């Protein structure tokens, strides 16, 4: 009698399953079949474990079989994203202004750039002498404040790392706030002694351009914020 009831229950379940699958669209049937296979294998495994005919570990492995295809497909789709994230960690991020193309490598905090306009167009910042960098700084201060701020970040990074102009920029242990008030004014593109209102306006203007949400970087935003905090 119990066996007859079991057969009857299986027959009713199969009939119901067949009526459901016939009503589904072709693209929905595949997903329904995979779900059906998963629950069928899981149910059979539970029964076998309960009756002592299968070890629980074997039941767990059996339940993974129907979803193995989905896991494999998900892995293939996720692989390009993982590769992209890996490249992002080691590749420099570029920030272009009117006069400079800056590169910041977040894996080692190195910063360098190329001059796009003016007397030193085509030159790398790390290749310019101290005198040339001062000339470039003065020119940018008058013509392009955004480029001027990026150049100050490069100069500050070099000075804290002990690098000299003409050497490659490097190092990664400099503190964002480890600079003087004079350097803070330079980062904001202001003259020493500028008013609080000028500092706030300069900070707001630079953050609108260099904030991470607007294509900037955490590195530059931190320097700009630290410069404002240093002066206010």
Short mmCIF file of C-alpha atoms in Angstrom, two decimals:
data_model
loop_
_atom_site.label_atom_id
_atom_site.label_comp_id
_atom_site.label_asym_id
_atom_site.label_seq_id
_atom_site.Cartn_x
_atom_site.Cartn_y
_atom_site.Cartn_z
CA UNK A 1 0.00 0.00 0.00
CA UNK A 2 2.71 2.61 0.85
CA UNK A 3 4.48 1.78 -2.40
CA UNK A 4 1.24 2.30 -4.35
CA UNK A 5 0.70 5.69 -2.70
CA UNK A 6 4.27 6.69 -3.56
CA UNK A 7 3.79 5.72 -7.21
CA UNK A 8 0.51 7.65 -7.31
CA UNK A 9 2.18 10.75 -5.79
CA UNK A 10 5.00 10.57 -8.34
CA UNK A 11 2.50 10.21 -11.20
CA UNK A 12 0.49 13.24 -10.04
CA UNK A 13 3.70 15.28 -9.63
CA UNK A 14 4.86 14.39 -13.15
CA UNK A 15 1.46 15.28 -14.61
CA UNK A 16 1.47 18.65 -12.83
CA UNK A 17 5.08 19.28 -13.92
CA UNK A 18 4.17 18.53 -17.54
CA UNK A 19 1.15 20.87 -17.53
CA UNK A 20 3.30 23.67 -16.12
CA UNK A 21 6.11 23.27 -18.62
CA UNK A 22 3.71 23.28 -21.58
CA UNK A 23 2.44 26.73 -20.58
CA UNK A 24 5.91 28.26 -20.40
CA UNK A 25 7.61 30.22 -23.17
CA UNK A 26 10.61 28.50 -24.83
CA UNK A 27 13.13 30.81 -23.11
CA UNK A 28 11.51 30.09 -19.71
CA UNK A 29 11.52 26.32 -20.12
CA UNK A 30 15.29 25.97 -19.87
CA UNK A 31 15.44 27.75 -16.51
CA UNK A 32 12.45 25.72 -15.28
CA UNK A 33 14.10 22.46 -16.35
CA UNK A 34 17.28 23.33 -14.46
CA UNK A 35 15.30 24.19 -11.33
CA UNK A 36 13.31 20.99 -11.67
CA UNK A 37 16.48 18.93 -12.03
CA UNK A 38 18.01 20.56 -8.97
CA UNK A 39 15.00 19.95 -6.73
CA UNK A 40 14.55 16.41 -8.07
CA UNK A 41 18.15 15.44 -7.34
CA UNK A 42 17.98 17.16 -3.97
CA UNK A 43 14.74 15.40 -3.04
CA UNK A 44 15.99 11.98 -4.12
CA UNK A 45 19.25 12.56 -2.23
CA UNK A 46 17.37 13.46 0.96
CA UNK A 47 15.26 10.30 0.69
CA UNK A 48 18.34 8.13 0.11
CA UNK A 49 20.16 9.70 3.06
CA UNK A 50 17.09 9.27 5.31
CA UNK A 51 16.84 5.60 4.38
CA UNK A 52 20.56 5.04 4.90
CA UNK A 53 21.26 4.26 1.25
CA UNK A 54 23.54 7.27 0.63
CA UNK A 55 26.13 9.15 2.69
CA UNK A 56 25.30 12.83 3.30
CA UNK A 57 28.49 13.94 1.53
CA UNK A 58 27.48 12.08 -1.60
CA UNK A 59 24.06 13.73 -1.43
CA UNK A 60 25.66 17.16 -1.29
CA UNK A 61 27.82 16.44 -4.32
CA UNK A 62 24.82 15.09 -6.20
CA UNK A 63 22.87 18.27 -5.49
CA UNK A 64 25.67 20.35 -7.04
CA UNK A 65 25.52 18.55 -10.38
CA UNK A 66 22.44 20.36 -11.77
CA UNK A 67 23.84 23.81 -10.91
CA UNK A 68 27.41 23.12 -12.05
CA UNK A 69 26.65 24.41 -15.55
CA UNK A 70 25.29 27.66 -14.16
CA UNK A 71 28.31 28.11 -11.91
CA UNK A 72 30.66 27.49 -14.83
CA UNK A 73 28.79 30.00 -17.02
CA UNK A 74 28.87 32.57 -14.24
CA UNK A 75 32.61 32.06 -13.84
CA UNK A 76 33.16 32.69 -17.54
CA UNK A 77 31.13 35.89 -17.41
CA UNK A 78 32.93 37.10 -14.28
CA UNK A 79 36.44 36.41 -15.62
CA UNK A 80 36.69 39.58 -17.80
CA UNK A 81 35.51 41.70 -14.86
CA UNK A 82 38.11 40.15 -12.54
CA UNK A 83 40.83 40.80 -15.12
CA UNK A 84 39.70 44.42 -15.46
CA UNK A 85 39.80 44.93 -11.69
CA UNK A 86 43.27 43.38 -11.56
CA UNK A 87 44.55 45.77 -14.24
CA UNK A 88 42.99 48.73 -12.47
CA UNK A 89 44.95 48.00 -9.29
CA UNK A 90 48.28 48.14 -11.10
CA UNK A 91 47.68 50.47 -14.05
CA UNK A 92 48.15 54.23 -13.70
CA UNK A 93 45.05 56.42 -13.76
CA UNK A 94 45.30 59.40 -16.10
CA UNK A 95 43.97 62.89 -15.47
CA UNK A 96 44.03 65.35 -18.37
CA UNK A 97 43.85 69.09 -18.01
CA UNK A 98 44.48 71.79 -20.56
CA UNK A 99 48.24 71.73 -20.10
CA UNK A 100 49.08 68.41 -18.38
CA UNK A 101 48.41 64.70 -18.68
CA UNK A 102 49.06 63.29 -15.20
CA UNK A 103 49.45 59.62 -14.28
CA UNK A 104 48.95 58.31 -10.75
CA UNK A 105 49.71 54.66 -10.02
CA UNK A 106 47.68 53.75 -6.94
CA UNK A 107 49.56 50.48 -6.39
CA UNK A 108 52.79 52.31 -5.51
CA UNK A 109 51.64 55.97 -5.24
CA UNK A 110 53.95 57.09 -8.04
CA UNK A 111 52.95 60.26 -9.85
CA UNK A 112 54.30 61.68 -13.09
CA UNK A 113 52.97 63.49 -16.11
CA UNK A 114 53.52 64.96 -19.55
CA UNK A 115 53.37 68.62 -20.50
CA UNK A 116 50.87 69.18 -23.31
CA UNK A 117 51.26 72.91 -23.93
CA UNK A 118 53.76 75.68 -23.59
CA UNK A 119 57.54 75.85 -23.67
CA UNK A 120 58.03 72.32 -22.32
CA UNK A 121 55.32 70.57 -24.37
CA UNK A 122 56.15 66.90 -24.89
CA UNK A 123 58.43 66.68 -21.83
CA UNK A 124 57.89 64.42 -18.83
CA UNK A 125 57.72 66.22 -15.50
CA UNK A 126 60.26 63.81 -14.02
CA UNK A 127 62.73 64.83 -16.75
CA UNK A 128 62.56 68.58 -16.10
CA UNK A 129 65.09 70.38 -13.92
CA UNK A 130 64.15 72.32 -10.80
CA UNK A 131 64.50 75.59 -12.71
CA UNK A 132 62.30 74.35 -15.55
CA UNK A 133 59.66 73.16 -13.09
CA UNK A 134 59.61 76.58 -11.46
CA UNK A 135 59.13 78.24 -14.84
CA UNK A 136 56.35 75.81 -15.68
CA UNK A 137 54.73 76.37 -12.28
CA UNK A 138 54.69 80.13 -12.74
CA UNK A 139 53.21 79.83 -16.23
CA UNK A 140 50.49 77.41 -15.12
CA UNK A 141 49.57 79.59 -12.16
CA UNK A 142 48.70 82.38 -14.57
CA UNK A 143 47.06 80.29 -17.31
CA UNK A 144 45.64 77.02 -15.92
CA UNK A 145 44.90 76.63 -12.22
CA UNK A 146 43.87 72.96 -12.51
CA UNK A 147 47.18 72.06 -14.13
CA UNK A 148 48.95 74.16 -11.50
CA UNK A 149 47.37 72.13 -8.69
CA UNK A 150 48.38 68.85 -10.33
CA UNK A 151 51.94 70.11 -10.73
CA UNK A 152 52.04 71.08 -7.04
CA UNK A 153 50.94 67.55 -6.13
CA UNK A 154 53.81 66.19 -8.23
CA UNK A 155 56.33 68.57 -6.63
CA UNK A 156 55.09 67.81 -3.12
CA UNK A 157 55.30 64.05 -3.71
CA UNK A 158 58.87 64.39 -4.97
CA UNK A 159 59.97 66.61 -2.11
CA UNK A 160 58.53 64.25 0.54
CA UNK A 161 60.08 61.21 -1.11
CA UNK A 162 63.50 62.83 -1.29
CA UNK A 163 63.49 62.70 -5.09
CA UNK A 164 65.05 65.48 -7.08
CA UNK A 165 63.69 66.99 -10.29
CA UNK A 166 64.95 64.92 -13.17
CA UNK A 167 64.48 61.67 -11.22
CA UNK A 168 61.44 59.41 -11.42
CA UNK A 169 58.75 60.22 -8.89
CA UNK A 170 58.31 57.49 -6.31
CA UNK A 171 57.67 56.45 -2.76
CA UNK A 172 54.41 55.83 -0.96
CA UNK A 173 54.70 56.78 2.68
CA UNK A 174 54.19 60.55 2.56
CA UNK A 175 51.32 61.80 4.63
CA UNK A 176 48.64 63.86 2.91
CA UNK A 177 48.75 66.45 5.66
CA UNK A 178 52.54 66.43 6.05
CA UNK A 179 53.17 69.77 4.40
CA UNK A 180 53.56 73.40 5.43
CA UNK A 181 51.05 76.24 5.12
CA UNK A 182 52.99 77.64 2.16
CA UNK A 183 52.63 74.29 0.40
CA UNK A 184 48.92 74.19 1.28
CA UNK A 185 48.43 77.58 -0.38
CA UNK A 186 50.24 76.30 -3.47
CA UNK A 187 48.07 73.19 -3.67
CA UNK A 188 44.96 75.40 -3.68
CA UNK A 189 46.54 77.80 -6.16
CA UNK A 190 46.44 80.74 -3.75
CA UNK A 191 48.83 83.41 -2.55
CA UNK A 192 50.11 83.16 1.02
CA UNK A 193 47.72 84.97 3.35
CA UNK A 194 44.61 84.48 1.23
CA UNK A 195 41.31 84.99 3.06
CA UNK A 196 39.15 82.19 4.42
CA UNK A 197 36.55 82.95 1.76
CA UNK A 198 39.16 82.59 -1.00
CA UNK A 199 40.32 79.28 0.49
CA UNK A 200 36.77 77.91 0.57
CA UNK A 201 36.10 79.04 -3.01
CA UNK A 202 39.37 77.56 -4.29
CA UNK A 203 38.67 74.27 -2.50
CA UNK A 204 35.14 74.09 -3.92
CA UNK A 205 36.33 74.89 -7.46
CA UNK A 206 39.05 72.23 -7.40
CA UNK A 207 36.83 69.55 -5.87
CA UNK A 208 34.24 70.12 -8.60
CA UNK A 209 36.91 69.15 -11.11
CA UNK A 210 39.09 66.65 -9.27
CA UNK A 211 36.67 64.81 -6.97
CA UNK A 212 36.61 60.99 -7.53
CA UNK A 213 32.91 61.15 -8.44
CA UNK A 214 33.77 63.55 -11.27
CA UNK A 215 36.66 61.60 -12.74
CA UNK A 216 39.36 62.66 -10.27
CA UNK A 217 41.05 60.51 -7.65
CA UNK A 218 41.04 59.90 -3.91
CA UNK A 219 44.74 60.87 -3.90
CA UNK A 220 44.17 64.36 -5.31
CA UNK A 221 40.96 64.93 -3.36
CA UNK A 222 42.76 64.02 -0.12
CA UNK A 223 45.52 66.53 -0.83
CA UNK A 224 43.04 69.30 -1.62
CA UNK A 225 40.99 68.57 1.50
CA UNK A 226 44.12 68.41 3.65
CA UNK A 227 45.32 71.74 2.26
CA UNK A 228 42.02 73.41 3.14
CA UNK A 229 42.04 71.86 6.63
CA UNK A 230 45.61 73.08 7.11
CA UNK A 231 44.60 76.68 6.43
CA UNK A 232 41.19 76.87 8.12
#
